[in-house]
Amino acid sequence: MKKSNKNSAKLRVILDLLFFILMVLVLIPQSTGIPIHEWLSLVILLPFFLHLLVNWNWIANQSKKLIKNKIQKTKFDYVFNWLLYLLMLVVTVSGIVISEAALPVFGIHFKTNAFWTATHNLSATLFIAFLGIHLALHWKWIVQSIKKLKLLADLHYLKQTATVVKKQRKALLLLLALSIILSLGIWLIEYSNWAQQITLNSAKNTSKNTQKPTQSWLLYVLPLVKVTVFLTIPALLTGLVIKIKKKLKK
């Protein structure tokens, strides 16, 4: 393996591990507390975009093949990754709109409504399931990469992020522009009749129903259980489907 390829592979697995750890923490806001949850949600965008940049050559090549209608084996993986990207944007935009701690520090206040709260909760849950499927699709590479990784000794590969950003600066600008445009589109959904109807219905239901307070220790345990279940089950089912497909081909 060439040195540049080795550096890229090491950087990729370190960034992915960092992203995964931060994502688990972000997905259990009741356990970490809202302020930590919101600040980590902003921090996690850095490894997320770096992950895209490290894999940009694959994204660009697959996009070209899709235009020429030459994608076959990786077509599902390609489309699925874009769906995961869109879900990440929905989770982020809806999280920003309902921010209670991070944005108010900068004097930015959004009027919270039930539509964005419901959207944030639903998209976050879907993201967990999609992340589980994504892990299953790349499980072989993940296991092999972690076996080769010497975490403390290999942390210096993070210095390669500057090289990646410099090399892929055009791709970064394209990703940022695309993300901003799509995020604005997602935000404008709030003004649709559909979103306003959801807000009105939710307000009526909230006034009728009163939830019983959850025991304090469950507030810390249940979010982690939810993440584990919604992450593991889709991953196991995807792994099972992959094994069945391999057996059918033999």
PDB file of C-alpha atoms in Angstrom:
ATOM      1  CA  MET A   1       0.000   0.000   0.000  1.00  0.00           C
ATOM      2  CA  LYS A   2       1.303   3.454  -0.910  1.00  0.00           C
ATOM      3  CA  LYS A   3       2.111   5.807   1.962  1.00  0.00           C
ATOM      4  CA  SER A   4      -0.558   8.336   0.878  1.00  0.00           C
ATOM      5  CA  ASN A   5      -3.212   5.605   0.756  1.00  0.00           C
ATOM      6  CA  LYS A   6      -2.137   4.329   4.176  1.00  0.00           C
ATOM      7  CA  ASN A   7      -2.349   7.831   5.643  1.00  0.00           C
ATOM      8  CA  SER A   8      -5.791   8.309   4.123  1.00  0.00           C
ATOM      9  CA  ALA A   9      -7.030   4.965   5.485  1.00  0.00           C
ATOM     10  CA  LYS A  10      -5.722   5.699   8.993  1.00  0.00           C
ATOM     11  CA  LEU A  11      -7.213   9.188   8.981  1.00  0.00           C
ATOM     12  CA  ARG A  12     -10.539   7.841   7.760  1.00  0.00           C
ATOM     13  CA  VAL A  13     -10.893   5.261  10.530  1.00  0.00           C
ATOM     14  CA  ILE A  14      -9.852   7.767  13.252  1.00  0.00           C
ATOM     15  CA  LEU A  15     -12.363  10.347  11.980  1.00  0.00           C
ATOM     16  CA  ASP A  16     -15.087   7.700  11.766  1.00  0.00           C
ATOM     17  CA  LEU A  17     -14.421   6.539  15.342  1.00  0.00           C
ATOM     18  CA  LEU A  18     -14.495  10.139  16.554  1.00  0.00           C
ATOM     19  CA  PHE A  19     -17.716  10.784  14.645  1.00  0.00           C
ATOM     20  CA  PHE A  20     -19.345   7.615  16.026  1.00  0.00           C
ATOM     21  CA  ILE A  21     -18.427   8.389  19.655  1.00  0.00           C
ATOM     22  CA  LEU A  22     -19.667  11.974  19.350  1.00  0.00           C
ATOM     23  CA  MET A  23     -22.839  10.781  17.597  1.00  0.00           C
ATOM     24  CA  VAL A  24     -23.702   8.373  20.422  1.00  0.00           C
ATOM     25  CA  LEU A  25     -23.241  11.206  22.943  1.00  0.00           C
ATOM     26  CA  VAL A  26     -25.362  13.550  20.804  1.00  0.00           C
ATOM     27  CA  LEU A  27     -28.137  10.971  20.523  1.00  0.00           C
ATOM     28  CA  ILE A  28     -28.578  10.707  24.310  1.00  0.00           C
ATOM     29  CA  PRO A  29     -29.432  14.335  25.237  1.00  0.00           C
ATOM     30  CA  GLN A  30     -31.280  13.336  28.410  1.00  0.00           C
ATOM     31  CA  SER A  31     -28.083  11.738  29.698  1.00  0.00           C
ATOM     32  CA  THR A  32     -25.631  14.498  28.736  1.00  0.00           C
ATOM     33  CA  GLY A  33     -27.924  17.472  29.317  1.00  0.00           C
ATOM     34  CA  ILE A  34     -29.272  19.881  26.695  1.00  0.00           C
ATOM     35  CA  PRO A  35     -26.321  22.353  26.690  1.00  0.00           C
ATOM     36  CA  ILE A  36     -23.727  19.598  26.105  1.00  0.00           C
ATOM     37  CA  HIS A  37     -26.030  17.971  23.553  1.00  0.00           C
ATOM     38  CA  GLU A  38     -26.356  21.179  21.538  1.00  0.00           C
ATOM     39  CA  TRP A  39     -22.660  22.119  21.596  1.00  0.00           C
ATOM     40  CA  LEU A  40     -21.623  18.582  20.626  1.00  0.00           C
ATOM     41  CA  SER A  41     -24.188  18.707  17.798  1.00  0.00           C
ATOM     42  CA  LEU A  42     -22.281  21.673  16.368  1.00  0.00           C
ATOM     43  CA  VAL A  43     -18.844  20.137  16.998  1.00  0.00           C
ATOM     44  CA  ILE A  44     -19.820  16.888  15.270  1.00  0.00           C
ATOM     45  CA  LEU A  45     -20.274  18.715  11.972  1.00  0.00           C
ATOM     46  CA  LEU A  46     -16.474  18.959  11.705  1.00  0.00           C
ATOM     47  CA  PRO A  47     -15.731  15.178  11.581  1.00  0.00           C
ATOM     48  CA  PHE A  48     -18.880  14.723   9.479  1.00  0.00           C
ATOM     49  CA  PHE A  49     -17.669  17.029   6.701  1.00  0.00           C
ATOM     50  CA  LEU A  50     -14.108  15.723   7.015  1.00  0.00           C
ATOM     51  CA  HIS A  51     -15.489  12.199   6.534  1.00  0.00           C
ATOM     52  CA  LEU A  52     -17.115  13.349   3.299  1.00  0.00           C
ATOM     53  CA  LEU A  53     -13.900  15.009   2.118  1.00  0.00           C
ATOM     54  CA  VAL A  54     -11.768  11.931   2.861  1.00  0.00           C
ATOM     55  CA  ASN A  55     -14.232   9.871   0.793  1.00  0.00           C
ATOM     56  CA  TRP A  56     -14.708  12.553  -1.864  1.00  0.00           C
ATOM     57  CA  ASN A  57     -12.917  10.660  -4.657  1.00  0.00           C
ATOM     58  CA  TRP A  58     -15.340   7.744  -4.229  1.00  0.00           C
ATOM     59  CA  ILE A  59     -18.329  10.133  -4.152  1.00  0.00           C
ATOM     60  CA  ALA A  60     -17.151  11.936  -7.294  1.00  0.00           C
ATOM     61  CA  ASN A  61     -16.413   8.701  -9.183  1.00  0.00           C
ATOM     62  CA  GLN A  62     -19.771   7.162  -8.262  1.00  0.00           C
ATOM     63  CA  SER A  63     -21.585  10.379  -9.235  1.00  0.00           C
ATOM     64  CA  LYS A  64     -19.943  10.280 -12.680  1.00  0.00           C
ATOM     65  CA  LYS A  65     -20.908   6.616 -13.095  1.00  0.00           C
ATOM     66  CA  LEU A  66     -24.492   7.400 -12.061  1.00  0.00           C
ATOM     67  CA  ILE A  67     -24.729  10.106 -14.721  1.00  0.00           C
ATOM     68  CA  LYS A  68     -23.450   7.602 -17.302  1.00  0.00           C
ATOM     69  CA  ASN A  69     -25.754   4.930 -15.818  1.00  0.00           C
ATOM     70  CA  LYS A  70     -22.813   2.617 -15.061  1.00  0.00           C
ATOM     71  CA  ILE A  71     -23.360   2.118 -11.310  1.00  0.00           C
ATOM     72  CA  GLN A  72     -24.397  -1.449 -10.507  1.00  0.00           C
ATOM     73  CA  LYS A  73     -23.039  -3.066  -7.340  1.00  0.00           C
ATOM     74  CA  THR A  74     -22.519   0.169  -5.412  1.00  0.00           C
ATOM     75  CA  LYS A  75     -25.721   1.916  -6.529  1.00  0.00           C
ATOM     76  CA  PHE A  76     -27.628   1.144  -3.323  1.00  0.00           C
ATOM     77  CA  ASP A  77     -24.685   2.207  -1.146  1.00  0.00           C
ATOM     78  CA  TYR A  78     -24.346   5.456  -3.111  1.00  0.00           C
ATOM     79  CA  VAL A  79     -28.038   6.408  -2.876  1.00  0.00           C
ATOM     80  CA  PHE A  80     -28.201   5.301   0.767  1.00  0.00           C
ATOM     81  CA  ASN A  81     -25.240   7.511   1.695  1.00  0.00           C
ATOM     82  CA  TRP A  82     -26.992  10.542   0.187  1.00  0.00           C
ATOM     83  CA  LEU A  83     -30.113   9.730   2.215  1.00  0.00           C
ATOM     84  CA  LEU A  84     -27.931   9.553   5.330  1.00  0.00           C
ATOM     85  CA  TYR A  85     -26.458  12.943   4.424  1.00  0.00           C
ATOM     86  CA  LEU A  86     -29.944  14.459   4.002  1.00  0.00           C
ATOM     87  CA  LEU A  87     -31.059  13.007   7.327  1.00  0.00           C
ATOM     88  CA  MET A  88     -28.014  14.571   8.981  1.00  0.00           C
ATOM     89  CA  LEU A  89     -29.050  17.946   7.558  1.00  0.00           C
ATOM     90  CA  VAL A  90     -32.651  17.529   8.764  1.00  0.00           C
ATOM     91  CA  VAL A  91     -31.459  16.580  12.267  1.00  0.00           C
ATOM     92  CA  THR A  92     -29.077  19.557  12.315  1.00  0.00           C
ATOM     93  CA  VAL A  93     -31.532  22.151  10.963  1.00  0.00           C
ATOM     94  CA  SER A  94     -34.366  21.024  13.244  1.00  0.00           C
ATOM     95  CA  GLY A  95     -31.938  20.967  16.190  1.00  0.00           C
ATOM     96  CA  ILE A  96     -30.804  24.526  15.454  1.00  0.00           C
ATOM     97  CA  VAL A  97     -34.391  25.784  15.225  1.00  0.00           C
ATOM     98  CA  ILE A  98     -35.287  24.333  18.648  1.00  0.00           C
ATOM     99  CA  SER A  99     -31.984  25.309  20.280  1.00  0.00           C
ATOM    100  CA  GLU A 100     -32.356  26.232  23.965  1.00  0.00           C
ATOM    101  CA  ALA A 101     -28.723  26.695  25.002  1.00  0.00           C
ATOM    102  CA  ALA A 102     -26.152  27.053  22.205  1.00  0.00           C
ATOM    103  CA  LEU A 103     -27.656  29.673  19.867  1.00  0.00           C
ATOM    104  CA  PRO A 104     -29.084  31.911  22.626  1.00  0.00           C
ATOM    105  CA  VAL A 105     -25.462  32.445  23.728  1.00  0.00           C
ATOM    106  CA  PHE A 106     -24.985  34.330  20.446  1.00  0.00           C
ATOM    107  CA  GLY A 107     -28.283  36.188  20.872  1.00  0.00           C
ATOM    108  CA  ILE A 108     -30.058  34.037  18.284  1.00  0.00           C
ATOM    109  CA  HIS A 109     -33.559  32.948  19.260  1.00  0.00           C
ATOM    110  CA  PHE A 110     -35.989  30.901  17.178  1.00  0.00           C
ATOM    111  CA  LYS A 111     -39.642  30.510  17.997  1.00  0.00           C
ATOM    112  CA  THR A 112     -39.934  26.842  18.932  1.00  0.00           C
ATOM    113  CA  ASN A 113     -42.939  24.933  17.653  1.00  0.00           C
ATOM    114  CA  ALA A 114     -44.157  21.355  17.814  1.00  0.00           C
ATOM    115  CA  PHE A 115     -43.399  20.685  14.142  1.00  0.00           C
ATOM    116  CA  TRP A 116     -39.643  21.132  14.576  1.00  0.00           C
ATOM    117  CA  THR A 117     -39.587  19.213  17.849  1.00  0.00           C
ATOM    118  CA  ALA A 118     -41.380  16.274  16.225  1.00  0.00           C
ATOM    119  CA  THR A 119     -39.174  16.523  13.119  1.00  0.00           C
ATOM    120  CA  HIS A 120     -36.006  16.553  15.217  1.00  0.00           C
ATOM    121  CA  ASN A 121     -37.049  13.538  17.292  1.00  0.00           C
ATOM    122  CA  LEU A 122     -38.190  11.529  14.266  1.00  0.00           C
ATOM    123  CA  SER A 123     -35.176  12.362  12.078  1.00  0.00           C
ATOM    124  CA  ALA A 124     -32.779  11.571  14.952  1.00  0.00           C
ATOM    125  CA  THR A 125     -34.425   8.163  15.442  1.00  0.00           C
ATOM    126  CA  LEU A 126     -34.281   7.451  11.707  1.00  0.00           C
ATOM    127  CA  PHE A 127     -30.646   8.546  11.644  1.00  0.00           C
ATOM    128  CA  ILE A 128     -29.808   5.971  14.344  1.00  0.00           C
ATOM    129  CA  ALA A 129     -31.416   3.206  12.249  1.00  0.00           C
ATOM    130  CA  PHE A 130     -29.718   4.393   9.041  1.00  0.00           C
ATOM    131  CA  LEU A 131     -26.385   4.581  10.862  1.00  0.00           C
ATOM    132  CA  GLY A 132     -26.852   0.961  11.947  1.00  0.00           C
ATOM    133  CA  ILE A 133     -27.431  -0.091   8.328  1.00  0.00           C
ATOM    134  CA  HIS A 134     -24.411   1.961   7.219  1.00  0.00           C
ATOM    135  CA  LEU A 135     -22.225   0.202   9.811  1.00  0.00           C
ATOM    136  CA  ALA A 136     -23.446  -3.211   8.641  1.00  0.00           C
ATOM    137  CA  LEU A 137     -22.706  -2.404   4.986  1.00  0.00           C
ATOM    138  CA  HIS A 138     -19.121  -1.490   5.855  1.00  0.00           C
ATOM    139  CA  TRP A 139     -18.633  -3.877   8.790  1.00  0.00           C
ATOM    140  CA  LYS A 140     -15.833  -5.893   7.177  1.00  0.00           C
ATOM    141  CA  TRP A 141     -13.787  -2.737   6.513  1.00  0.00           C
ATOM    142  CA  ILE A 142     -14.514  -1.422  10.021  1.00  0.00           C
ATOM    143  CA  VAL A 143     -13.284  -4.603  11.740  1.00  0.00           C
ATOM    144  CA  GLN A 144     -10.149  -4.840   9.593  1.00  0.00           C
ATOM    145  CA  SER A 145      -9.320  -1.162  10.080  1.00  0.00           C
ATOM    146  CA  ILE A 146      -9.785  -1.247  13.864  1.00  0.00           C
ATOM    147  CA  LYS A 147      -7.555  -4.340  14.101  1.00  0.00           C
ATOM    148  CA  LYS A 148      -4.769  -2.438  12.342  1.00  0.00           C
ATOM    149  CA  LEU A 149      -5.321   0.750  14.351  1.00  0.00           C
ATOM    150  CA  LYS A 150      -3.005   1.674  17.217  1.00  0.00           C
ATOM    151  CA  LEU A 151      -5.141   4.455  18.598  1.00  0.00           C
ATOM    152  CA  LEU A 152      -2.646   6.499  20.629  1.00  0.00           C
ATOM    153  CA  ALA A 153       0.240   5.882  18.240  1.00  0.00           C
ATOM    154  CA  ASP A 154      -1.864   6.690  15.169  1.00  0.00           C
ATOM    155  CA  LEU A 155      -3.442   9.917  16.450  1.00  0.00           C
ATOM    156  CA  HIS A 156      -0.774  11.893  14.612  1.00  0.00           C
ATOM    157  CA  TYR A 157      -2.597  11.014  11.373  1.00  0.00           C
ATOM    158  CA  LEU A 158      -5.142  13.670  12.356  1.00  0.00           C
ATOM    159  CA  LYS A 159      -2.548  16.181  11.144  1.00  0.00           C
ATOM    160  CA  GLN A 160      -3.444  14.982   7.649  1.00  0.00           C
ATOM    161  CA  THR A 161      -6.803  16.776   7.918  1.00  0.00           C
ATOM    162  CA  ALA A 162      -5.130  20.033   6.893  1.00  0.00           C
ATOM    163  CA  THR A 163      -3.750  18.329   3.774  1.00  0.00           C
ATOM    164  CA  VAL A 164      -7.151  16.815   2.957  1.00  0.00           C
ATOM    165  CA  VAL A 165      -8.930  20.182   3.335  1.00  0.00           C
ATOM    166  CA  LYS A 166      -6.309  21.917   1.196  1.00  0.00           C
ATOM    167  CA  LYS A 167      -6.459  19.224  -1.478  1.00  0.00           C
ATOM    168  CA  GLN A 168     -10.263  19.063  -1.504  1.00  0.00           C
ATOM    169  CA  ARG A 169     -10.999  22.770  -0.929  1.00  0.00           C
ATOM    170  CA  LYS A 170     -13.204  22.945  -4.034  1.00  0.00           C
ATOM    171  CA  ALA A 171     -15.137  19.910  -2.820  1.00  0.00           C
ATOM    172  CA  LEU A 172     -15.488  21.527   0.624  1.00  0.00           C
ATOM    173  CA  LEU A 173     -16.910  24.706  -0.890  1.00  0.00           C
ATOM    174  CA  LEU A 174     -19.308  22.618  -2.987  1.00  0.00           C
ATOM    175  CA  LEU A 175     -20.434  20.617   0.055  1.00  0.00           C
ATOM    176  CA  LEU A 176     -20.921  23.752   2.152  1.00  0.00           C
ATOM    177  CA  ALA A 177     -22.895  25.457  -0.626  1.00  0.00           C
ATOM    178  CA  LEU A 178     -25.053  22.372  -1.168  1.00  0.00           C
ATOM    179  CA  SER A 179     -25.611  21.945   2.573  1.00  0.00           C
ATOM    180  CA  ILE A 180     -26.622  25.598   3.015  1.00  0.00           C
ATOM    181  CA  ILE A 181     -29.061  25.477   0.071  1.00  0.00           C
ATOM    182  CA  LEU A 182     -30.631  22.202   1.240  1.00  0.00           C
ATOM    183  CA  SER A 183     -30.772  23.456   4.849  1.00  0.00           C
ATOM    184  CA  LEU A 184     -32.635  26.585   3.744  1.00  0.00           C
ATOM    185  CA  GLY A 185     -35.045  24.365   1.808  1.00  0.00           C
ATOM    186  CA  ILE A 186     -35.610  22.219   4.906  1.00  0.00           C
ATOM    187  CA  TRP A 187     -36.149  25.313   7.065  1.00  0.00           C
ATOM    188  CA  LEU A 188     -38.753  26.722   4.641  1.00  0.00           C
ATOM    189  CA  ILE A 189     -40.889  23.606   5.155  1.00  0.00           C
ATOM    190  CA  GLU A 190     -42.009  25.266   8.407  1.00  0.00           C
ATOM    191  CA  TYR A 191     -44.151  27.655   6.356  1.00  0.00           C
ATOM    192  CA  SER A 192     -46.001  24.914   4.486  1.00  0.00           C
ATOM    193  CA  ASN A 193     -49.639  24.140   5.313  1.00  0.00           C
ATOM    194  CA  TRP A 194     -48.575  20.596   6.197  1.00  0.00           C
ATOM    195  CA  ALA A 195     -46.118  21.789   8.874  1.00  0.00           C
ATOM    196  CA  GLN A 196     -48.578  24.301  10.319  1.00  0.00           C
ATOM    197  CA  GLN A 197     -51.260  21.622  10.567  1.00  0.00           C
ATOM    198  CA  ILE A 198     -48.888  19.331  12.465  1.00  0.00           C
ATOM    199  CA  THR A 199     -48.116  22.182  14.872  1.00  0.00           C
ATOM    200  CA  LEU A 200     -51.807  22.855  15.515  1.00  0.00           C
ATOM    201  CA  ASN A 201     -52.648  19.159  16.040  1.00  0.00           C
ATOM    202  CA  SER A 202     -49.694  18.695  18.362  1.00  0.00           C
ATOM    203  CA  ALA A 203     -50.715  21.737  20.436  1.00  0.00           C
ATOM    204  CA  LYS A 204     -54.215  20.277  20.882  1.00  0.00           C
ATOM    205  CA  ASN A 205     -52.876  16.877  21.910  1.00  0.00           C
ATOM    206  CA  THR A 206     -50.403  18.417  24.350  1.00  0.00           C
ATOM    207  CA  SER A 207     -53.141  20.341  26.120  1.00  0.00           C
ATOM    208  CA  LYS A 208     -55.216  17.161  26.538  1.00  0.00           C
ATOM    209  CA  ASN A 209     -52.468  14.761  27.653  1.00  0.00           C
ATOM    210  CA  THR A 210     -50.290  15.027  30.742  1.00  0.00           C
ATOM    211  CA  GLN A 211     -47.331  12.663  30.999  1.00  0.00           C
ATOM    212  CA  LYS A 212     -46.323  11.041  34.256  1.00  0.00           C
ATOM    213  CA  PRO A 213     -42.845  12.040  35.434  1.00  0.00           C
ATOM    214  CA  THR A 214     -40.192   9.439  34.621  1.00  0.00           C
ATOM    215  CA  GLN A 215     -37.998   8.108  37.418  1.00  0.00           C
ATOM    216  CA  SER A 216     -34.695   9.998  37.529  1.00  0.00           C
ATOM    217  CA  TRP A 217     -32.405   7.002  36.848  1.00  0.00           C
ATOM    218  CA  LEU A 218     -34.470   6.017  33.792  1.00  0.00           C
ATOM    219  CA  LEU A 219     -33.810   9.438  32.250  1.00  0.00           C
ATOM    220  CA  TYR A 220     -30.152   8.422  31.929  1.00  0.00           C
ATOM    221  CA  VAL A 221     -30.618   4.761  30.985  1.00  0.00           C
ATOM    222  CA  LEU A 222     -33.524   4.819  28.516  1.00  0.00           C
ATOM    223  CA  PRO A 223     -31.862   7.076  25.888  1.00  0.00           C
ATOM    224  CA  LEU A 224     -28.839   4.759  25.741  1.00  0.00           C
ATOM    225  CA  VAL A 225     -31.122   1.712  25.489  1.00  0.00           C
ATOM    226  CA  LYS A 226     -33.030   3.400  22.654  1.00  0.00           C
ATOM    227  CA  VAL A 227     -29.838   4.178  20.719  1.00  0.00           C
ATOM    228  CA  THR A 228     -28.536   0.629  21.238  1.00  0.00           C
ATOM    229  CA  VAL A 229     -31.780  -0.999  20.053  1.00  0.00           C
ATOM    230  CA  PHE A 230     -32.367   1.274  17.052  1.00  0.00           C
ATOM    231  CA  LEU A 231     -28.706   0.964  16.033  1.00  0.00           C
ATOM    232  CA  THR A 232     -28.271  -2.787  16.563  1.00  0.00           C
ATOM    233  CA  ILE A 233     -31.495  -4.223  15.100  1.00  0.00           C
ATOM    234  CA  PRO A 234     -31.180  -2.547  11.639  1.00  0.00           C
ATOM    235  CA  ALA A 235     -27.468  -3.480  11.602  1.00  0.00           C
ATOM    236  CA  LEU A 236     -28.189  -7.145  12.407  1.00  0.00           C
ATOM    237  CA  LEU A 237     -31.027  -7.342   9.859  1.00  0.00           C
ATOM    238  CA  THR A 238     -28.816  -5.786   7.178  1.00  0.00           C
ATOM    239  CA  GLY A 239     -25.997  -8.193   8.028  1.00  0.00           C
ATOM    240  CA  LEU A 240     -28.441 -11.101   7.746  1.00  0.00           C
ATOM    241  CA  VAL A 241     -29.647  -9.907   4.325  1.00  0.00           C
ATOM    242  CA  ILE A 242     -26.030  -9.600   3.127  1.00  0.00           C
ATOM    243  CA  LYS A 243     -25.243 -13.169   4.275  1.00  0.00           C
ATOM    244  CA  ILE A 244     -28.374 -14.558   2.584  1.00  0.00           C
ATOM    245  CA  LYS A 245     -27.505 -12.780  -0.677  1.00  0.00           C
ATOM    246  CA  LYS A 246     -23.972 -14.219  -0.576  1.00  0.00           C
ATOM    247  CA  LYS A 247     -25.292 -17.746   0.000  1.00  0.00           C
ATOM    248  CA  LEU A 248     -27.790 -17.413  -2.865  1.00  0.00           C
ATOM    249  CA  LYS A 249     -25.003 -16.381  -5.235  1.00  0.00           C
ATOM    250  CA  LYS A 250     -22.962 -19.504  -4.455  1.00  0.00           C
TER     251      LYS A 250
END
